[in-house]
Coordinates of C-alpha atoms in Angstrom, one line a residue:
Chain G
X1 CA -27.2 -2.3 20.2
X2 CA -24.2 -0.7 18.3
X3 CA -26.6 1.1 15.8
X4 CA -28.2 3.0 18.4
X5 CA -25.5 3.8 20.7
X6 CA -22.9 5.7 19.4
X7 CA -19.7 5.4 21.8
X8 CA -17.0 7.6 22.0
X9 CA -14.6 8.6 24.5
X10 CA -14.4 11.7 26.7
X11 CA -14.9 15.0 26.9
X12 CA -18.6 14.9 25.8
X13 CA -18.5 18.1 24.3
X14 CA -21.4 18.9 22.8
X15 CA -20.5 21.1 19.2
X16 CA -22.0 22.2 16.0
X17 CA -18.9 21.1 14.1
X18 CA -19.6 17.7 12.5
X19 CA -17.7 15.7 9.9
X20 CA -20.3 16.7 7.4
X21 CA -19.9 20.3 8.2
X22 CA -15.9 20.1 8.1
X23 CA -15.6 18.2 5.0
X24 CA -18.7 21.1 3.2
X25 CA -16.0 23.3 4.1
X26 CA -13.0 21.3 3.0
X27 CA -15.2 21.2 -0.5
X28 CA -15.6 24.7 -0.5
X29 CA -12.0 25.3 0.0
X30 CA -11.3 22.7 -3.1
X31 CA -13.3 24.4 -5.5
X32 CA -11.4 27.3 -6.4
X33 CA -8.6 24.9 -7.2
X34 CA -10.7 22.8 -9.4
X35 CA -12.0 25.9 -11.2
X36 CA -8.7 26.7 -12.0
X37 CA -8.0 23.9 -13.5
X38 CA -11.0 23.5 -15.4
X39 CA -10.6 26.8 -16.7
X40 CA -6.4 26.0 -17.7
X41 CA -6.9 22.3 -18.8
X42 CA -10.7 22.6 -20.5
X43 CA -14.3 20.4 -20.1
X44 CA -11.7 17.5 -20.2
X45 CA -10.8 18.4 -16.2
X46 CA -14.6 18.7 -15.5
X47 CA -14.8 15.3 -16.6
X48 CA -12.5 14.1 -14.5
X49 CA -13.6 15.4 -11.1
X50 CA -16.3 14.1 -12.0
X51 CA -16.1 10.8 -12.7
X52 CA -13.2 10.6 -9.8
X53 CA -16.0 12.3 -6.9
X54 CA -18.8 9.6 -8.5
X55 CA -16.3 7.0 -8.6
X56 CA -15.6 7.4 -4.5
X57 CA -18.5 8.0 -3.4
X58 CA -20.1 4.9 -5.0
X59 CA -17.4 2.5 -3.8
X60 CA -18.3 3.4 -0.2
X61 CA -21.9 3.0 -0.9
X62 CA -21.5 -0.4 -2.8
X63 CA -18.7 -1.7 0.2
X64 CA -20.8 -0.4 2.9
X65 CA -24.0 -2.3 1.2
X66 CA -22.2 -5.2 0.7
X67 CA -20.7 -5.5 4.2
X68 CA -24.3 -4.4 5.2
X69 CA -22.7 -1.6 7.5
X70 CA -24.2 1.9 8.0
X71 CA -24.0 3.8 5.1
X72 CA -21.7 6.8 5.6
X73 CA -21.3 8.6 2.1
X74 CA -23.4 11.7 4.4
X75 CA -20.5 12.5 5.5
X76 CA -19.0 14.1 2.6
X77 CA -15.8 12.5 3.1
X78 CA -16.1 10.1 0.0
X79 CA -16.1 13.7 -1.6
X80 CA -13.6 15.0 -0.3
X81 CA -11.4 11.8 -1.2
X82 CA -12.3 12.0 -4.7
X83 CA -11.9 15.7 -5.5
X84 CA -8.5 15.6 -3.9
X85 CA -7.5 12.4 -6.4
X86 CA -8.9 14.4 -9.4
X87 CA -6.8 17.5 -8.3
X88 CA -3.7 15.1 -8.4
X89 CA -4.2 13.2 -11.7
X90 CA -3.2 15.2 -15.0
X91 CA -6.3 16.0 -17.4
X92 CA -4.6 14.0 -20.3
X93 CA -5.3 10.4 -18.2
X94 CA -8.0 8.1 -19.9
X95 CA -11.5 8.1 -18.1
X96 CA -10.8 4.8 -16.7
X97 CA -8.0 5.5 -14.7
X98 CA -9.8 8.1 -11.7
X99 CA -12.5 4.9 -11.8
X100 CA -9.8 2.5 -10.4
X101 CA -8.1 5.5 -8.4
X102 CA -11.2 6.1 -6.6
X103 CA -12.1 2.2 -6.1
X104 CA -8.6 1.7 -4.5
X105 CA -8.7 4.8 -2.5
X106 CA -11.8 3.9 -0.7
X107 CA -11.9 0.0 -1.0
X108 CA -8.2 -0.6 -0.5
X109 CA -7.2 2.2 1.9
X110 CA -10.0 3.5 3.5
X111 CA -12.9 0.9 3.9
X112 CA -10.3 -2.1 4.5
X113 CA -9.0 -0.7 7.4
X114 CA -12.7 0.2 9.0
X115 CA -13.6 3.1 7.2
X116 CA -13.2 7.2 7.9
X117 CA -10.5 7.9 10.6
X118 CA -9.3 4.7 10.6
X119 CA -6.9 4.5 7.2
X120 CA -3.2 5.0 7.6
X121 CA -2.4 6.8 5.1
X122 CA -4.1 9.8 2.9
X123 CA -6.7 7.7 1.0
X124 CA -6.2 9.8 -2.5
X125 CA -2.5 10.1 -2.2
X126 CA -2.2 6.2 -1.9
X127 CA -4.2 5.8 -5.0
X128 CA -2.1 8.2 -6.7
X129 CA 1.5 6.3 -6.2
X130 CA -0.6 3.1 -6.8
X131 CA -1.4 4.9 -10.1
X132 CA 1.7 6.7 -10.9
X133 CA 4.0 3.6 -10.1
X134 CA 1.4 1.1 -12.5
X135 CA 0.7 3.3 -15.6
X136 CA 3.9 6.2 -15.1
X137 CA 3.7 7.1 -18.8
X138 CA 0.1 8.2 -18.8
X139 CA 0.5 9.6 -14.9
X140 CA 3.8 11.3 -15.4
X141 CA 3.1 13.2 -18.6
X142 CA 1.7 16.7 -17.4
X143 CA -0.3 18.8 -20.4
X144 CA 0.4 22.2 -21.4
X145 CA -2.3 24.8 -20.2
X146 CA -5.0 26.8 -22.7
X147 CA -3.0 29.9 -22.1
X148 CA 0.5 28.5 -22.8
X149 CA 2.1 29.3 -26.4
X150 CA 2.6 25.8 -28.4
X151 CA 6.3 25.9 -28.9
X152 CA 6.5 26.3 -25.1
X153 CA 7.7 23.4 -24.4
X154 CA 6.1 20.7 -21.9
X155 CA 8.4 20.2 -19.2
X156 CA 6.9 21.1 -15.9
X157 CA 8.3 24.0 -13.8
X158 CA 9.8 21.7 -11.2
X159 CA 12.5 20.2 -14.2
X160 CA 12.7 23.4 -15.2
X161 CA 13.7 24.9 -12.0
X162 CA 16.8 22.6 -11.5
X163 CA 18.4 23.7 -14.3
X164 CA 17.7 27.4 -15.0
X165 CA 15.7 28.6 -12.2
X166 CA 15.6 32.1 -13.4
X167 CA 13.8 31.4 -16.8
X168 CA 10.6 30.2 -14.9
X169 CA 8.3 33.4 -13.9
X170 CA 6.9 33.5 -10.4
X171 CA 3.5 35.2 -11.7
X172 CA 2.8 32.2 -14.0
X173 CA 3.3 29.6 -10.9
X174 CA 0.7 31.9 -9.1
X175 CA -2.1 31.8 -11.1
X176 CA -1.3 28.4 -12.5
X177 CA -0.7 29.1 -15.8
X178 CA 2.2 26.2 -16.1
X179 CA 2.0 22.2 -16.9
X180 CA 1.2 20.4 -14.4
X181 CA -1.8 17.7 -12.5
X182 CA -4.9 19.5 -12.9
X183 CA -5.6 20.8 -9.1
X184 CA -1.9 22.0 -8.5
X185 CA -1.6 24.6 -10.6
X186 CA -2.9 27.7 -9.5
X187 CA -1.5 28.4 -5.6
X188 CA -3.4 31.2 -5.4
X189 CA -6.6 29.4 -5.1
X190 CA -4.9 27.0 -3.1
X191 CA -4.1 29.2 -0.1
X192 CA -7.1 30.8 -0.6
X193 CA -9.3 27.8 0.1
X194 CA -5.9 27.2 3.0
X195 CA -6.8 30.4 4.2
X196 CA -10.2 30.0 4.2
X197 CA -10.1 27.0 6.4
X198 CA -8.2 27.9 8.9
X199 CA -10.2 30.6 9.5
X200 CA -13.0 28.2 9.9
X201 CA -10.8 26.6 12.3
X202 CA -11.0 23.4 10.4
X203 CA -7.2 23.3 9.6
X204 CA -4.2 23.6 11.6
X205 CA -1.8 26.0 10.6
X206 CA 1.3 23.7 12.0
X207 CA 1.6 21.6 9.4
X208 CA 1.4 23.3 6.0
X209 CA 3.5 26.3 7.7
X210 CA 6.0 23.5 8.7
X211 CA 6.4 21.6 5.9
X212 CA 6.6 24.4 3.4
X213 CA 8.6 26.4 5.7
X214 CA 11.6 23.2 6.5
X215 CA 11.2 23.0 2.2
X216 CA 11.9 26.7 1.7
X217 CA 14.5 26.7 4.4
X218 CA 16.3 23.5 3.2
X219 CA 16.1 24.8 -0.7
X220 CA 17.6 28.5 0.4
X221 CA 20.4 26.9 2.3
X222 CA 21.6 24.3 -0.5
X223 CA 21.1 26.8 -3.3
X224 CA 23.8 29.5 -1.7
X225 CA 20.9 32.1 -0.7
X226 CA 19.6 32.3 -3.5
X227 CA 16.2 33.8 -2.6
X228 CA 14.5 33.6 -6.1
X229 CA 15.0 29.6 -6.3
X230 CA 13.5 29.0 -3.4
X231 CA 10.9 30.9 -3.4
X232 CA 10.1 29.3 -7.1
X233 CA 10.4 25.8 -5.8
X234 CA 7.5 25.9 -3.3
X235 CA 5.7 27.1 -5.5
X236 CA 5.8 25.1 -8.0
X237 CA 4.9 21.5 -8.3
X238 CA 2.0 19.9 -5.6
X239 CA 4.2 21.2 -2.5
X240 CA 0.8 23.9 -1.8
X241 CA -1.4 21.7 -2.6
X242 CA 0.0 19.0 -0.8
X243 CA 0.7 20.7 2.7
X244 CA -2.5 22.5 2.6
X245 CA -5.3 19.6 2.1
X246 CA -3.2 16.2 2.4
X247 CA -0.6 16.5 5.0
X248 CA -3.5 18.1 7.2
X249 CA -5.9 14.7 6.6
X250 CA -7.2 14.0 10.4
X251 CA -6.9 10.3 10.3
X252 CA -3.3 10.2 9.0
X253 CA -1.2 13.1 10.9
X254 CA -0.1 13.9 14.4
X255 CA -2.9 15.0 17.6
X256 CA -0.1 16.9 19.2
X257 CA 1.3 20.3 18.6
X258 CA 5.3 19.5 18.8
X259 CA 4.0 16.1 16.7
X260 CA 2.6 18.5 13.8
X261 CA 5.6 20.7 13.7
X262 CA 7.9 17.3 13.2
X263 CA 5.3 15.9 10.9
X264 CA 6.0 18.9 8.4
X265 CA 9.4 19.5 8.7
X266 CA 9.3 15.3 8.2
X267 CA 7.4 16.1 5.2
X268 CA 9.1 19.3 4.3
X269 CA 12.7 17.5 4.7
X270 CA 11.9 14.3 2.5
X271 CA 11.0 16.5 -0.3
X272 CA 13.6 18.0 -0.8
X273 CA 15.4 15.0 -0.4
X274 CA 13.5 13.2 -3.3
X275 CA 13.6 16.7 -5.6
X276 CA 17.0 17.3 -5.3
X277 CA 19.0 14.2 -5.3
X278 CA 16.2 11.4 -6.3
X279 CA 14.7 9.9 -9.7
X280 CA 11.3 11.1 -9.3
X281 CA 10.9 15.1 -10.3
X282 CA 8.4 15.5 -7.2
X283 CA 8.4 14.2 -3.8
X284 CA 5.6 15.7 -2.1
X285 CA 3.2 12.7 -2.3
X286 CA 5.9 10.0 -1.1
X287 CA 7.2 12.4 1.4
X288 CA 3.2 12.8 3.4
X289 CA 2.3 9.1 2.8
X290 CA 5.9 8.4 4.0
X291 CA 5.3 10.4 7.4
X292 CA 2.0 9.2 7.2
X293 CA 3.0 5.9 8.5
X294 CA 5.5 7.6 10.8
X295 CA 2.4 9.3 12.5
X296 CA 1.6 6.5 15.2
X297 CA 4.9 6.6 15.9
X298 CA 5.0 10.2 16.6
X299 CA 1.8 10.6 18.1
X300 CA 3.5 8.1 20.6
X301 CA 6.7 10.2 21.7
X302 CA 4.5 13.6 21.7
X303 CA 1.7 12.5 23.9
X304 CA 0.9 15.0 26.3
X305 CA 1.9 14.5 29.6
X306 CA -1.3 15.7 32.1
X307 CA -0.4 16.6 35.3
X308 CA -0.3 14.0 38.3
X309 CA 0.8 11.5 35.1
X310 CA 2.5 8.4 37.1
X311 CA 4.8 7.1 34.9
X312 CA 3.8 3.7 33.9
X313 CA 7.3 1.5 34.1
X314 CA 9.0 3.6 36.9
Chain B
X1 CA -4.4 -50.2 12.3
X2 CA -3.2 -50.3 8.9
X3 CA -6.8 -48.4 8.2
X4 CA -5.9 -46.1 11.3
X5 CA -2.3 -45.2 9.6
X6 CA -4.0 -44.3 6.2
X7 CA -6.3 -41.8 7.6
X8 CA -4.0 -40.0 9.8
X9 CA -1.7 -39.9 6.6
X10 CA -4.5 -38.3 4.3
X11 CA -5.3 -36.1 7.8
X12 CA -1.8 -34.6 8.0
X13 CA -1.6 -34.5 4.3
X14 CA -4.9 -32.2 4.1
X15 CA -4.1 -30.5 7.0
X16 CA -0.9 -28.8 5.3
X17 CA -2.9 -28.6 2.3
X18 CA -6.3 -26.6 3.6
X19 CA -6.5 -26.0 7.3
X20 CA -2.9 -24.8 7.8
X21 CA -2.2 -23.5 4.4
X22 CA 1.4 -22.3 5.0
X23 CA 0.7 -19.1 2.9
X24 CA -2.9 -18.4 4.3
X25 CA -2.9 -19.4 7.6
X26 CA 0.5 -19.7 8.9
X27 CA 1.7 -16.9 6.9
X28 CA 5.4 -18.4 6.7
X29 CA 7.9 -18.0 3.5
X30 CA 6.8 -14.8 3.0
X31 CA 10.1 -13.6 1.2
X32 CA 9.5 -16.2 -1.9
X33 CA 6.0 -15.7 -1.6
X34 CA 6.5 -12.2 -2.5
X35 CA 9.8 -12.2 -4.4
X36 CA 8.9 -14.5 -7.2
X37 CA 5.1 -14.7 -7.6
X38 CA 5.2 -12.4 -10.8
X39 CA 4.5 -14.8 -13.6
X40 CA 2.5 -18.3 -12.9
X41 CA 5.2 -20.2 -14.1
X42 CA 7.6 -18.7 -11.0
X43 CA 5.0 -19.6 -8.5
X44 CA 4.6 -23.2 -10.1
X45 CA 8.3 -24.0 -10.2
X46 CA 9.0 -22.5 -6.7
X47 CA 6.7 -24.4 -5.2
X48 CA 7.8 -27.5 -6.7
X49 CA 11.4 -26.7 -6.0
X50 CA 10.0 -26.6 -2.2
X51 CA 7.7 -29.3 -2.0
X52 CA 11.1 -31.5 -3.0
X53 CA 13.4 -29.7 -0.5
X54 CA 10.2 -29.9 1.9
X55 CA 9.6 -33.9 1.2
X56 CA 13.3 -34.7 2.0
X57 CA 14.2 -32.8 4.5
X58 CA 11.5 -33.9 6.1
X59 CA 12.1 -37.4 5.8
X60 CA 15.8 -37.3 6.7
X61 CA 15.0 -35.3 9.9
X62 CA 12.2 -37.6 11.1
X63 CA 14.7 -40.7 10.2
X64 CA 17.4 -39.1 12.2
X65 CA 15.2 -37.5 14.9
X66 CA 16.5 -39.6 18.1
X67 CA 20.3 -39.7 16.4
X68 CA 20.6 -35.6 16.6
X69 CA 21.7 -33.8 19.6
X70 CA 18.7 -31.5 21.1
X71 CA 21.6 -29.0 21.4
X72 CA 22.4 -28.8 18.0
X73 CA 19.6 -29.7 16.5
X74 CA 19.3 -26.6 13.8
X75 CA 23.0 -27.0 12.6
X76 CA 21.8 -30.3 11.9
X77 CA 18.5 -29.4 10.0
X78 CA 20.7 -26.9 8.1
X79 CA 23.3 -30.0 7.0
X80 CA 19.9 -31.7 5.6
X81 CA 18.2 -29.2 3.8
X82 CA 21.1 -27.2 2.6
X83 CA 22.1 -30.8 0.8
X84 CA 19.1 -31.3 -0.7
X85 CA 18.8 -27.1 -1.8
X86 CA 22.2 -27.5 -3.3
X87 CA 20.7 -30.8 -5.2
X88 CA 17.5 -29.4 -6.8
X89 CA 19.7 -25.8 -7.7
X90 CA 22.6 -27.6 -9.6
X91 CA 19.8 -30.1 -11.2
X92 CA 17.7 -26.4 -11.8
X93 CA 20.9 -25.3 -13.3
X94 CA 21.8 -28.2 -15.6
X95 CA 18.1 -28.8 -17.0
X96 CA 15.7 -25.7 -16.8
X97 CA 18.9 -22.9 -16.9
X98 CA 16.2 -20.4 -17.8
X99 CA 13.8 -20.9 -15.2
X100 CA 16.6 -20.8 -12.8
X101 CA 17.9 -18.0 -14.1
X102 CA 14.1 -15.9 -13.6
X103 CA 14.3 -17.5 -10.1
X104 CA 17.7 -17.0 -9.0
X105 CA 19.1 -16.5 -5.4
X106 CA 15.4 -17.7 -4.4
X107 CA 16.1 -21.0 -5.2
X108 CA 19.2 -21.0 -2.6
X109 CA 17.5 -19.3 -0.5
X110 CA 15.2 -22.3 0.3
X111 CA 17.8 -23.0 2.7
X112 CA 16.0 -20.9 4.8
X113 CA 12.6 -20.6 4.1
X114 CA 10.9 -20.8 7.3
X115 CA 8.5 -23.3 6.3
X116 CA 10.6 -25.7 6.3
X117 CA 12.4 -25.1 9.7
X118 CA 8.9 -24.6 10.9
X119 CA 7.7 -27.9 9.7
X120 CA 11.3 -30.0 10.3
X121 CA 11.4 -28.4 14.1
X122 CA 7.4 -28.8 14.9
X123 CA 6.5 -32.0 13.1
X124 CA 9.5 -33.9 11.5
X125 CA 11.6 -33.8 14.5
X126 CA 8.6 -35.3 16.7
X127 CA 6.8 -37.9 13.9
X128 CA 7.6 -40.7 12.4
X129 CA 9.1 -40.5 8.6
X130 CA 6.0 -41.9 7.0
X131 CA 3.7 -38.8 8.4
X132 CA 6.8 -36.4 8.4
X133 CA 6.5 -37.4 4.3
X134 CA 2.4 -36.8 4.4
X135 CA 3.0 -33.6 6.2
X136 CA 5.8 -32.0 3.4
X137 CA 3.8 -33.2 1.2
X138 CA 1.0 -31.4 2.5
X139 CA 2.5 -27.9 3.3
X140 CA 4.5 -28.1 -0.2
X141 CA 1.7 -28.7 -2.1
X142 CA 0.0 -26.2 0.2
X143 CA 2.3 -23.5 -0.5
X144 CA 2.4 -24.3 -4.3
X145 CA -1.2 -24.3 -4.8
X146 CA -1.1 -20.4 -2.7
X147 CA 1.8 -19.2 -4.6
X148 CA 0.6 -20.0 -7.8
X149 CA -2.9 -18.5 -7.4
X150 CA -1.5 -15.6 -6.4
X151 CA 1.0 -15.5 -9.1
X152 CA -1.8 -16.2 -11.5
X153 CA -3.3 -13.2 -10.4
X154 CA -0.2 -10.9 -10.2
X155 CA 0.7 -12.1 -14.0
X156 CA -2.9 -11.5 -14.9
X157 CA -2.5 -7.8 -14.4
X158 CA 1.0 -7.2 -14.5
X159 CA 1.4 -8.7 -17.8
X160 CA -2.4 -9.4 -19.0
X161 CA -1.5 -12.9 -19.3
X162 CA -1.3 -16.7 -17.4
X163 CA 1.0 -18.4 -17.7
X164 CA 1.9 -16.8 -21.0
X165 CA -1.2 -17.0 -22.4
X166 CA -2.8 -13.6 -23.2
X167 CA -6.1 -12.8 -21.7
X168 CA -6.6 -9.3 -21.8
X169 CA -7.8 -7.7 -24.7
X170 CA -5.3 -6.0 -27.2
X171 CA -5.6 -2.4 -25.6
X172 CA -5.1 -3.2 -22.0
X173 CA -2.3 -1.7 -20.5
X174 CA -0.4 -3.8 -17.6
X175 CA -1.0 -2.4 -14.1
X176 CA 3.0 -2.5 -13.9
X177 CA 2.6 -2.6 -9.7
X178 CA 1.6 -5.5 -9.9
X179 CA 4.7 -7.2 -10.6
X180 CA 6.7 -5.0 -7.9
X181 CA 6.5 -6.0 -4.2
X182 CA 3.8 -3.5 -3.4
X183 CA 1.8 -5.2 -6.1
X184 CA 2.5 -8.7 -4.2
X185 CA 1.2 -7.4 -0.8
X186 CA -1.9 -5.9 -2.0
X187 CA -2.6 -9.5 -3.6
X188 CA -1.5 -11.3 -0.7
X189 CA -3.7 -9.2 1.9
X190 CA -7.2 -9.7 -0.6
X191 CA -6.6 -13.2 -1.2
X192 CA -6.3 -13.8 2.1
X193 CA -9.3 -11.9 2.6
X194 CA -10.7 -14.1 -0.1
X195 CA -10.0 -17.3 2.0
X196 CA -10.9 -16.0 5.4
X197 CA -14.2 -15.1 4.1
X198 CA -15.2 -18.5 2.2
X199 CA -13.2 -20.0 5.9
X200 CA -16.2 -18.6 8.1
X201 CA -18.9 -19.3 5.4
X202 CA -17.3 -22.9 4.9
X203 CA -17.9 -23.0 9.0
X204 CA -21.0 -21.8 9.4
X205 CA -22.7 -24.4 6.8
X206 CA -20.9 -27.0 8.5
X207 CA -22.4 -25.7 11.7
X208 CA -26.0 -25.7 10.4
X209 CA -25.9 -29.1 9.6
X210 CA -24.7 -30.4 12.7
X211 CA -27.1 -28.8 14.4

């Protein structure tokens, strides 16, 4: 009975814009992204999105075999999942490590909790801090791109930045050409694909405005005005890449308007937080899977109230 | 009757050991269960360390169950199984100083593990001492056997080794989460996945062949 009838709750809206068809476009909007970084880190970052998209999308399928469920990898979303892992790991990680990034993404986060639209938190971010806090050496150490001189040395622009922010150039932070995890370089191609969906009114422009906006804000106010730094610290690092295709996950952030804008300036807020007076160099990942499990909570005070609404203990 | 007393013994025993699993079923001690589970040995010693304070406490409460006051009825428990905490930490500290010193505040902290208020306020306080002994038996041993399997597995890939014994091959390097809390969580939530599973398959043989 439950294979044939799919239920869902009102309005039955009938509309040619189907998970498949959002998450071809979220693909699209990935690739120019992972071309960059192919082209900046070599065959080597190929071979990762690879084996990371493989990785995913196989886990679902075996899980979804096993548990004989419906198969769901039609949906592109495995995809998705996987790209966006590959685009956070740097291209110097062994092989092996997107295989158990992917299996705990969709095992452990996305499957475990009942599948697509159902998982807590962002699915490829989780895997990421379960990586980066298990093997930090091999997660943390970000490789120098094709186009860098050698006896530039390896420190990423974000460590850069908090010493002498004027000797990092803005161009380079544009097109990408600095160390970093192989997706996050190059923001150009990131707000393109941004751009790109929001045109095809698959994204919300709420959330990436707000977080980079509270980030840009909070960094401008603490640095004395000073305009270049700023500017410089959103772009560097995974902040684009973060509050373009992660924050904006479905399953994991706020249905409301006013709970989007406090789910970026949430996001936008705790990373500064963690790069300016924390440990880790960058807190964009622990600052969306942090407001991630805030988002029930939000989506909780920001209901809408419809008109006639009786309220319920009064 | 003497027959009668045996079973219900081995029956209270089991049923602390299997059906209500403190770790897996009840889902009480978490804090030890998730503080100290990083190295087999931890889990092994813990749970022995519990077991003791479990078996006593136990006892003594049953003995003194129509003596104690309903009123002040958890001071009381506290007396008995802070004594008997205080006894196995100073005899921790004068034999196995190492072990103690990898378990630490844990081992105090016994005092209020909440399987054994759960068991002294639901069982002890309402049995007599000869079951109230089958049924700390049961849970400590329950709650050994748990922690150490899942320590085992923590130590396994946090460390590549059980209890100090290398497994893993030369090259492999140590999922360091593992032996950090969010590494004892994820454990905790698959093992117990783990037992639910063989649980419902355990049930559903034992309903074919009844019927």
């Amino acid at each position: 009975m439950q294979k044939n009838l799919a239920i869902t709750s009102c309005p039955h809206i009938r509309s040619r814009k189907t998970t498949q068809k959002i998450m071809q476009d979220v693909c699209i909007a990935l690739a120019p992204a992972g071309i960059a970084g192919i082209v900046y880190f070599g065959a080597r970052a190929a071979a990762i999105i690879a084996i990371s998209v493989v990785t995913c999308v196989l886990a679902e399928l075996v899980y979804e075999k096993m548990m004989n469920q419906r198969v769901t990898i039609g949906d592109w979303s495995a995809v998705v999942t996987g790209l966006l892992l590959a685009y956070n790991l740097p291209s110097t990680v062994p092989l092996w490590i997107p295989i158990i990034g992917g299996i705990i993404a969709i095992v452990l986060v996305k499957m475990l909790f009942g599948g697509i639209g159902s998982n807590f938190m962002n699915p490829a971010l989780t895997a990421r801090a379960v990586l980066f806090v298990s093997w930090g050496g091999l997660m943390g150490t970000y490789p120098i791109t094709r186009y860098m001189a050698d006896t530039v040395s390896a420190a990423t622009p974000l460590a850069v930045l908090a010493t002498d922010s004027a000797s990092v150039s803005l161009v380079d932070l544009m097109i990408g050409n600095c160390p970093g995890v192989l997706g996050e370089t190059c923001k150009l191609a990131i707000l393109a694909g941004g751009i790109f969906l929001i045109a095809r009114d698959v994204l919300d422009w709420k959330i990436p405005a707000c977080f980079i906006g509270s980030a840009f804000l909070l960094f401008l106010l603490t640095s004395g005005f000073n305009f270049d730094y700023a500017v410089k610290e959103i772009f560097a690092g995974s902040l684009m890449l973060g509050a373009i295709f992660m924050a904006t996950d479905y399953a994991t952030s706020p249905q409301s308007n006013l709970g989007r804008v406090i789910f970026g300036v949430g996001c936008g807020l705790i990373l500064f937080i963690i790069r300016a007076y924390a440990n880790y160099p960058e807190g964009c990942s622990f600052s969306i899977l942090f407001m991630n499990i805030l988002t029930p909570l939000i989506d909780r005070y920001t209901a809408p109230k419809y008109f006639g609404e009786v309220k319920q203990h009064g | 009757m003497a027959d009668q007393k045996k079973s219900s013994f081995i029956s209270v025993f089991l049923n602390g050991l299997i059906t209500e699993n403190p770790t897996f079923t009840l889902m009480l001690g978490m804090c030890p269960t998730l503080g100290v589970t990083t190295a087999a040995m931890n889990g092994v010693s813990m749970g022995l360390a519990t077991t003791f304070v479990l078996v006593c406490s136990n006892l003594f409460i049953s003995l003194l169950r129509n003596i104690i006051p309903d009123k002040v009825r958890i001071p009381a428990y506290i007396v008995v199984i802070a004594s008997f905490v205080t006894m196995i930490d100073l005899f921790m500290q004068a034999f196995l100083p190492e072990l103690r010193a990898v378990l630490g505040t844990y081992i105090q902290l016994i005092v209020v593990n909440c399987i054994i208020f759960a068991r002294a306020e639901s069982f002890a306080a309402k049995n007599p001492p000869l079951l109230s002994i089958a049924d700390g038996l049961g849970m400590g041993l329950g709650f050994t056997c748990s922690i150490t399997l899942l320590s085992m597995v923590r130590e396994l890939f946090g460390s590549g080794s059980i209890f100090g014994l290398r497994i893993m091959p030369e090259g492999y390097l140590p999922m360091a989460i593992m032996n950090q809390v969010p590494g004892g969580f994820i454990t905790l939530g698959l093992m117990m996945i783990l037992v639910n599973v063989i649980k419902k398959y355990a049930s559903a043989r034992k309903e074919e062949k009844l019927a």
